Short mmCIF file of C-alpha atoms in Angstrom, two decimals:
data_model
loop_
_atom_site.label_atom_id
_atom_site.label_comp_id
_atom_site.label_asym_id
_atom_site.label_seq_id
_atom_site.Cartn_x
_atom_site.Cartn_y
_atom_site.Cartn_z
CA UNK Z 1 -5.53 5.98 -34.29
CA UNK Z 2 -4.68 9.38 -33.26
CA UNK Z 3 -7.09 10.94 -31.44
CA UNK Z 4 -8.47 14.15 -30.17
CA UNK Z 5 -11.45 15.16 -28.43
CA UNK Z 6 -13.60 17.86 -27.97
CA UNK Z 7 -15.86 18.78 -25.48
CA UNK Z 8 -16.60 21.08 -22.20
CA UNK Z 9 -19.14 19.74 -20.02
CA UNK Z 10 -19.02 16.33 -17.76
CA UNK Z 11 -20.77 14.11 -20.14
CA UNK Z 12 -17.63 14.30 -22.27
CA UNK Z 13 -15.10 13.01 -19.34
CA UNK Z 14 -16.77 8.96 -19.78
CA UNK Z 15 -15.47 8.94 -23.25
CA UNK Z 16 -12.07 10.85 -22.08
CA UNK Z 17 -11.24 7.77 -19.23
CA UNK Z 18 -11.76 5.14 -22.25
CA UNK Z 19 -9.55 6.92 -24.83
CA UNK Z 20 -6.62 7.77 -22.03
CA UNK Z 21 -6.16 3.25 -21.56
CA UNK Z 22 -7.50 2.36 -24.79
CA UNK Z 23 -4.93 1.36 -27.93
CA UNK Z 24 -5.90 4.71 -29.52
CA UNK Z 25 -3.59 7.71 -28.72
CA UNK Z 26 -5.21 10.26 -27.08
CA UNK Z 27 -3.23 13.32 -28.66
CA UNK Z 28 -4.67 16.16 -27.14
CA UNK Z 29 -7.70 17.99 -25.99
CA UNK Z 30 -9.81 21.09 -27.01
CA UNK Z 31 -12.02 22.93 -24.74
CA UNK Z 32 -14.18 25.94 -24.91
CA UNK Z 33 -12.72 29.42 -23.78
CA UNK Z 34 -13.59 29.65 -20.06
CA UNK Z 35 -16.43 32.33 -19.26
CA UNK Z 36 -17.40 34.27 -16.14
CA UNK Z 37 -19.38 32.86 -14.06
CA UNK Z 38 -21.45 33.08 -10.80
CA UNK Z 39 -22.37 35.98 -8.95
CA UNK Z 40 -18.55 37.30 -8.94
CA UNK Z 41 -18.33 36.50 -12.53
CA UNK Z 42 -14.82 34.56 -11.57
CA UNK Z 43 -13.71 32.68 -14.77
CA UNK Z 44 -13.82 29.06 -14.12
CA UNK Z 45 -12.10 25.72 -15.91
CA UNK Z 46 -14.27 23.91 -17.62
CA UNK Z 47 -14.68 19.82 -16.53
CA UNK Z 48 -12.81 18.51 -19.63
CA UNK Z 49 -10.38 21.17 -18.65
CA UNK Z 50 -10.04 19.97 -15.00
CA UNK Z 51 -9.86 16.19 -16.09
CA UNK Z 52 -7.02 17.57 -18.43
CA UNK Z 53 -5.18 19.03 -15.84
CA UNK Z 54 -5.80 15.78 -13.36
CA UNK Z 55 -4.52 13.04 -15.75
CA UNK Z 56 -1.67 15.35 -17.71
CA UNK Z 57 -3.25 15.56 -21.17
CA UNK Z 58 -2.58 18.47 -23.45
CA UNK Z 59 -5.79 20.61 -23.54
CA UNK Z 60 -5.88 23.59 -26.04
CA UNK Z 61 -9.15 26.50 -25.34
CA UNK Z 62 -10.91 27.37 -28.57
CA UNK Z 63 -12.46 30.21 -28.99
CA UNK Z 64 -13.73 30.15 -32.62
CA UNK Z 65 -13.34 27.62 -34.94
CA UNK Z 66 -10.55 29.22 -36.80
CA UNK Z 67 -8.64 28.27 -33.95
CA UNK Z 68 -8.58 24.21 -34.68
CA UNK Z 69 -6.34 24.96 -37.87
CA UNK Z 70 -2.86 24.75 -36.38
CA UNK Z 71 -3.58 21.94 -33.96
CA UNK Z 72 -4.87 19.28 -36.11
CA UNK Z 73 -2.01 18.16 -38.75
CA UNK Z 74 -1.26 15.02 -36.81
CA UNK Z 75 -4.65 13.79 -35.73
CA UNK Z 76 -6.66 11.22 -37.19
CA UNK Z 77 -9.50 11.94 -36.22
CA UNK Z 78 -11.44 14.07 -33.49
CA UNK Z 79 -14.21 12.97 -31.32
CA UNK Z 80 -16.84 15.83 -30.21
CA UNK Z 81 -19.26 15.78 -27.48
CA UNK Z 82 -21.28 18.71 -26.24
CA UNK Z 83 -18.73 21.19 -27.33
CA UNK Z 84 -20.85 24.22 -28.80
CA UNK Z 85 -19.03 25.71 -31.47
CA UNK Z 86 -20.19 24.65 -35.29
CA UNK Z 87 -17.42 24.01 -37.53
CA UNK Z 88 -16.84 25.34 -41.00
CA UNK Z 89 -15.99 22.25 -43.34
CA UNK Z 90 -12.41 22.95 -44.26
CA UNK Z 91 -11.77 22.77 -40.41
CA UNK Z 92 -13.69 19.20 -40.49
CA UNK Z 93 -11.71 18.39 -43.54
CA UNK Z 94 -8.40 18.46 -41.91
CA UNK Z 95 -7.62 15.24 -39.90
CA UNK Z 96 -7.82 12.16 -41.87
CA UNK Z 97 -10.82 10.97 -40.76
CA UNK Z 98 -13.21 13.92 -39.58
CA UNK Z 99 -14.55 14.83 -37.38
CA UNK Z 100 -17.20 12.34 -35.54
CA UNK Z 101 -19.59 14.18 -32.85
CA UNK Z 102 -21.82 11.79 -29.98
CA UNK Z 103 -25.49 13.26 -30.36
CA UNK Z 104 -27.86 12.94 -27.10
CA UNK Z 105 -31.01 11.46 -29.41
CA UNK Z 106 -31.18 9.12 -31.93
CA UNK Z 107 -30.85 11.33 -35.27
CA UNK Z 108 -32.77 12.97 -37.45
CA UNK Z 109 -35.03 13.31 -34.39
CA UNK Z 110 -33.76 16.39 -32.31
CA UNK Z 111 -31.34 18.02 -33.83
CA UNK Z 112 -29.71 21.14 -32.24
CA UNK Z 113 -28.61 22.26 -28.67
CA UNK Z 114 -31.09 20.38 -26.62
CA UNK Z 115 -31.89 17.19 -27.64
CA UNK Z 116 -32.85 15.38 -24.23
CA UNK Z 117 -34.43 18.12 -22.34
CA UNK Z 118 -37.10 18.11 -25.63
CA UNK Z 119 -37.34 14.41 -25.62
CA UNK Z 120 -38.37 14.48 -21.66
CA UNK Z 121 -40.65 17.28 -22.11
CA UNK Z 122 -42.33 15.90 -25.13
CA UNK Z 123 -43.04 12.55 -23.69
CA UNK Z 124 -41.10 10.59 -25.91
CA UNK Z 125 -41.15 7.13 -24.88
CA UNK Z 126 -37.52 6.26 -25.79
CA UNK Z 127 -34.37 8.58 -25.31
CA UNK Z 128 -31.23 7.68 -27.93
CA UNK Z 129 -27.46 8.43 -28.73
CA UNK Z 130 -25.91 8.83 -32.42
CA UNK Z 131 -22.44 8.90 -33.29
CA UNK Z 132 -22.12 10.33 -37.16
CA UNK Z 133 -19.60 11.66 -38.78
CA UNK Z 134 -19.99 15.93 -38.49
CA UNK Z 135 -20.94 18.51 -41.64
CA UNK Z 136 -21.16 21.56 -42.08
CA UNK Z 137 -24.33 21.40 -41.21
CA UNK Z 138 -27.10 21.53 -37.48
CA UNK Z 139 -26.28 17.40 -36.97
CA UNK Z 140 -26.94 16.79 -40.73
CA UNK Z 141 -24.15 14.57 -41.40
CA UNK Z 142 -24.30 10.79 -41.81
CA UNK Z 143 -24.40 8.10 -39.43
CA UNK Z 144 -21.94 5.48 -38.05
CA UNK Z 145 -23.91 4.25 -35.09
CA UNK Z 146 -27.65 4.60 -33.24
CA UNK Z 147 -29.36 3.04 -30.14
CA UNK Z 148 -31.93 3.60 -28.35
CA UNK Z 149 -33.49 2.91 -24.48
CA UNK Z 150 -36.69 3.30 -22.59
CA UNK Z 151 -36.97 6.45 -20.77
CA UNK Z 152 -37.78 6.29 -17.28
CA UNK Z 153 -41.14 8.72 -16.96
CA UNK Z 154 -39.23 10.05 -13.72
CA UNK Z 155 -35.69 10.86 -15.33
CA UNK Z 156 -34.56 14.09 -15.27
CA UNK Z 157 -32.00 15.49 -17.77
CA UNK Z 158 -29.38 15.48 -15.32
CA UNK Z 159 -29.43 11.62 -14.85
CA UNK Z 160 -30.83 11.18 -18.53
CA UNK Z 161 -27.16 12.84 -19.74
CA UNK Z 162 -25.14 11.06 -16.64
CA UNK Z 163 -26.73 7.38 -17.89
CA UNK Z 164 -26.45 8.57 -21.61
CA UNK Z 165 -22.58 9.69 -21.79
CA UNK Z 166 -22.00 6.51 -19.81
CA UNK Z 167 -23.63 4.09 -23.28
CA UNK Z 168 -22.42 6.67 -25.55
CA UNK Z 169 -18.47 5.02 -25.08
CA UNK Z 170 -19.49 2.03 -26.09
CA UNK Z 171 -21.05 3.66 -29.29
CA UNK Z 172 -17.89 5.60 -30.29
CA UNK Z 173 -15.58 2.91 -29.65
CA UNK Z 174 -17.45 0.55 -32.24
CA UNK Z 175 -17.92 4.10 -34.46
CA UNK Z 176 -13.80 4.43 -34.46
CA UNK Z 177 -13.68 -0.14 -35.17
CA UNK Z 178 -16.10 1.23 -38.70
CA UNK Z 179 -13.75 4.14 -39.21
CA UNK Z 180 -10.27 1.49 -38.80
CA UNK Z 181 -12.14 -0.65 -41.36
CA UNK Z 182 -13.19 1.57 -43.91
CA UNK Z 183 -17.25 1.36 -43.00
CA UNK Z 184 -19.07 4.27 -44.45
CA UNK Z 185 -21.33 5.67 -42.64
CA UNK Z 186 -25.35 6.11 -43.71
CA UNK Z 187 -26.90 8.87 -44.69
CA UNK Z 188 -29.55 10.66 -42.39
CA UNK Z 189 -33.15 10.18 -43.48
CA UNK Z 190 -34.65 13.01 -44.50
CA UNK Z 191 -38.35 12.14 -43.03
CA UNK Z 192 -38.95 12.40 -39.18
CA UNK Z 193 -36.57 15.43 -38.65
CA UNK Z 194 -37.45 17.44 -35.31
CA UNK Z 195 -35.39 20.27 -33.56
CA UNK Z 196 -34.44 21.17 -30.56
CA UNK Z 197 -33.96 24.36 -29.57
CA UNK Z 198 -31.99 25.69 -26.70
CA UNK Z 199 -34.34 26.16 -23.93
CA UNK Z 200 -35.02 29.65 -22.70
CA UNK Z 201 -35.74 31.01 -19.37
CA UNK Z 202 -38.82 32.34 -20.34
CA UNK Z 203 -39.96 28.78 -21.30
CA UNK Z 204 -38.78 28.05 -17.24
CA UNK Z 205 -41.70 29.52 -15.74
CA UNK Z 206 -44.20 27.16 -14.99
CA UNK Z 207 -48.02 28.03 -16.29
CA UNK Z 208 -50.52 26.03 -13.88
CA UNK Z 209 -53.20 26.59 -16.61
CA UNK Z 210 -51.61 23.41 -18.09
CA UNK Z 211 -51.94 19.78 -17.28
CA UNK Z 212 -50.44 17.83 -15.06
CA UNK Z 213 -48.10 15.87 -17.41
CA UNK Z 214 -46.80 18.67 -18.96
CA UNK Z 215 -45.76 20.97 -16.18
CA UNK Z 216 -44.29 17.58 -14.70
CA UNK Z 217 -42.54 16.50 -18.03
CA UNK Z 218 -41.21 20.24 -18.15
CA UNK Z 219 -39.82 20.33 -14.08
CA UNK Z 220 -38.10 17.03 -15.33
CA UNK Z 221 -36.75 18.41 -19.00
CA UNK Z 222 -35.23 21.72 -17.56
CA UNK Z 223 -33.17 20.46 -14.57
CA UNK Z 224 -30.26 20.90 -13.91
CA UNK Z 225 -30.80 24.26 -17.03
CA UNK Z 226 -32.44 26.68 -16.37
CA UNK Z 227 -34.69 24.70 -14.12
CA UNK Z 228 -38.66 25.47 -13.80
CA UNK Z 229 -39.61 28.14 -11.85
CA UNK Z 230 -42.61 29.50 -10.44
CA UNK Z 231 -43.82 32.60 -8.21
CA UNK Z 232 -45.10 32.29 -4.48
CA UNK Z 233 -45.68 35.76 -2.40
CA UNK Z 234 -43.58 37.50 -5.32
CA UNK Z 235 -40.65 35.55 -4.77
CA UNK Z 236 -39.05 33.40 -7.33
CA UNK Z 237 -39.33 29.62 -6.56
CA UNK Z 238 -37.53 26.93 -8.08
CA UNK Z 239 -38.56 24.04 -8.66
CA UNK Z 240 -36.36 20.87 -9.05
CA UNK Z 241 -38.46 18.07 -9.24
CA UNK Z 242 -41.96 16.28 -8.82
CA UNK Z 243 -44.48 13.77 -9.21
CA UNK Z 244 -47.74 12.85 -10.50
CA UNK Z 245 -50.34 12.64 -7.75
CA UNK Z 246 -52.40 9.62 -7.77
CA UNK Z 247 -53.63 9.73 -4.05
CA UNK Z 248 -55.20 12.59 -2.95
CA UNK Z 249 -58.76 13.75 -3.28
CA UNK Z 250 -58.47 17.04 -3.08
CA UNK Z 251 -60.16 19.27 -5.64
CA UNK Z 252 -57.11 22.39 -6.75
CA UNK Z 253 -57.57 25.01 -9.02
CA UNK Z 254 -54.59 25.42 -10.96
CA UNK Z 255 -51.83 27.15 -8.57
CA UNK Z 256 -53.41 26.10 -5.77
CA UNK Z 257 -51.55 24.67 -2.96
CA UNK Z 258 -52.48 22.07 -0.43
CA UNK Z 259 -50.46 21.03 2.43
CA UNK Z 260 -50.49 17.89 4.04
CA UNK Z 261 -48.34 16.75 7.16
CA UNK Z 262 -45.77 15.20 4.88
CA UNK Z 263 -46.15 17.16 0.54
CA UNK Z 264 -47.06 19.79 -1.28
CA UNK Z 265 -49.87 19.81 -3.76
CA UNK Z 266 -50.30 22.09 -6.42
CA UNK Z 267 -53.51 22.15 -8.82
CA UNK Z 268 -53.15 21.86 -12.45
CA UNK Z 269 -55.91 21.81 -15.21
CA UNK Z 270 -56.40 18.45 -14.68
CA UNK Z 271 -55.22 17.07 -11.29
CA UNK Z 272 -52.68 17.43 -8.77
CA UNK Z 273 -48.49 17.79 -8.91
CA UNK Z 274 -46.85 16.48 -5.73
CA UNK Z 275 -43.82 18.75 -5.40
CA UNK Z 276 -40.61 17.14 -3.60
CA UNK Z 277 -37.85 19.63 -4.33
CA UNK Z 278 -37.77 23.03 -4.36
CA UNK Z 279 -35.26 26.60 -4.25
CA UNK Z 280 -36.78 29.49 -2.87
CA UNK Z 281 -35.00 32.65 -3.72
CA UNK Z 282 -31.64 33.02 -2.20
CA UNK Z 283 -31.43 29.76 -0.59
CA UNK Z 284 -30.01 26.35 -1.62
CA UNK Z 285 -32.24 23.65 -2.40
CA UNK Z 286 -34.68 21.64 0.22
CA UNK Z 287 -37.27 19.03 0.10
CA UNK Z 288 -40.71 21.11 -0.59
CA UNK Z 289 -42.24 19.83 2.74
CA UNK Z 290 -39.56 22.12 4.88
CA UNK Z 291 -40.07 24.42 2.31
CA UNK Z 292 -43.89 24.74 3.20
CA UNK Z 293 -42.97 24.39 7.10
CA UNK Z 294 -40.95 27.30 7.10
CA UNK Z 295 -43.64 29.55 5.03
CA UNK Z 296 -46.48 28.63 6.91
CA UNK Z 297 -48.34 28.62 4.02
CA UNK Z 298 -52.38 29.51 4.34
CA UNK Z 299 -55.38 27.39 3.44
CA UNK Z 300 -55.91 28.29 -0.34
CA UNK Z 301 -52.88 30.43 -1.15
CA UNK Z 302 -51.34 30.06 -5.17
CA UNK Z 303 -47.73 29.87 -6.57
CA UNK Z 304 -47.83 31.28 -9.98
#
């Protein structure tokens, strides 16, 4: 078939190498409109755009959806992943086969903009991919192909996305095999739908008040975006990941720190959080133990 794809961020590019040596014909390639970014605000390529640019494939930057109509008369169909923009259905209607989209869960659970980073910070057991073929509609449409793995209770979204977009090939490659031999695809069940919001800064900063799983589950969900944050000395403190603590005796209020010759403790409701990673306010990130060195924190000082 002829295919296009689109997408922006680096979890699309796994799907891009198989499509660029597979028998399919990778056509062309639609991006998102670069934004500013950084403290300059310098407008910079997005990764599908970069991978475009590195193996010579066409890549077109949409900037609303209007913008698909002139560039899809020869496709068969197009392949979306993490791309951002919802799509009217006369624009899905044009190639001959629709548009199919790779969702991050395993549908109807989490629908919407950030399907992992909810599943990690909800303590779902098992994380998931769908491909189905795209609606009008927030990930309504129906379904060509599921699966679903064990989370690791220590996976952040980073690697959660990274191992994800890896198993997700494998999905759309059998998907496009249904679509070849006329396999329609199911319907979505209408019973266990969830959604999942983009996550906010303001949901970033850490409250101590809570247990110990949660803040952990939510340092875990939000990295690498927006990334949990806390307060120490009125500075703003990132922090990037942690553990539970199982070992030490020490008794914490929540916020509390405790250093010991090698981590950092911090009291929850209900137990300790060994932090490993941290970024302290203009500086890049460090393990939490030279963090503490550098502060020499007190006996019985509080982040929060």
């Amino acid at each position: 078939m002829r295919i296009a794809l689109a997408g922006t961020p680096q979890i699309a590019v796994p799907t891009l190498e198989w499509l660029l040596t597979s028998k399919h014909e990778l056509v062309r390639v639609f991006t998102t409109s670069a934004k500013p970014s950084g403290r300059g605000g310098q407008i910079g390529k997005s990764d599908v755009a970069l991978w475009c640019q590195e193996n010579t494939v066409e890549c077109i930057e949409i900037a609303k959806a209007e913008d698909f109509q002139r560039n899809l008369d020869d496709i068969d169909c197009v392949v979306v992943i993490a791309f951002g923009i919802l799509l009217p259905q006369y624009i899905l209607d044009l190639p001959r086969h629709g548009f199919i989209n790779l969702h991050f869960s395993e549908l109807p659970r989490w629908r919407g903009a950030a399907p992992v980073q909810r599943a990690i910070e909800h303590g779902d057991t098992h994380l998931g991919i769908t491909v189905f073929a795209l609606d009008a509609g927030m990930d309504t449409g129906p379904i060509y192909r599921r699966a679903s793995f064990e989370r690791n209770p220590q996976i952040r979204t980073s690697e959660a996305l990274s191992y994800l977009s890896a198993e997700g090939v494998t999905l759309i490659q059998d998907s496009l095999v249904d679509i070849s031999a006329g396999v329609s695809p199911i319907t979505q069940d209408s019973a266990g739908v969830s959604v999942a919001s983009k996550i906010g800064k303001d949901e970033a900063l850490l409250d101590w008040s809570l247990s110990a799983d949660v803040i952990h589950r939510k340092i875990l969900a939000f990295y690498p975006n927006p990334i949990a944050r806390t307060l120490f000395r009125g500075d703003l403190l990132k922090v990037t990941n942690a553990v539970l603590s199982t070992t030490c005796e020490e008794k914490l209020k929540p916020g509390e720190l405790y250093i010991s010759k090698s981590a950092v403790l911090v009291g929850t409701s209900d137990g300790l959080l060994e932090i490993l990673t941290v970024i302290p306010q203009g500086k890049n990130e460090m393990k939490a133990a030279d963090w503490a060195r550098g502060a020499r924190i007190n006996p019985g000082e509080y982040i929060g």
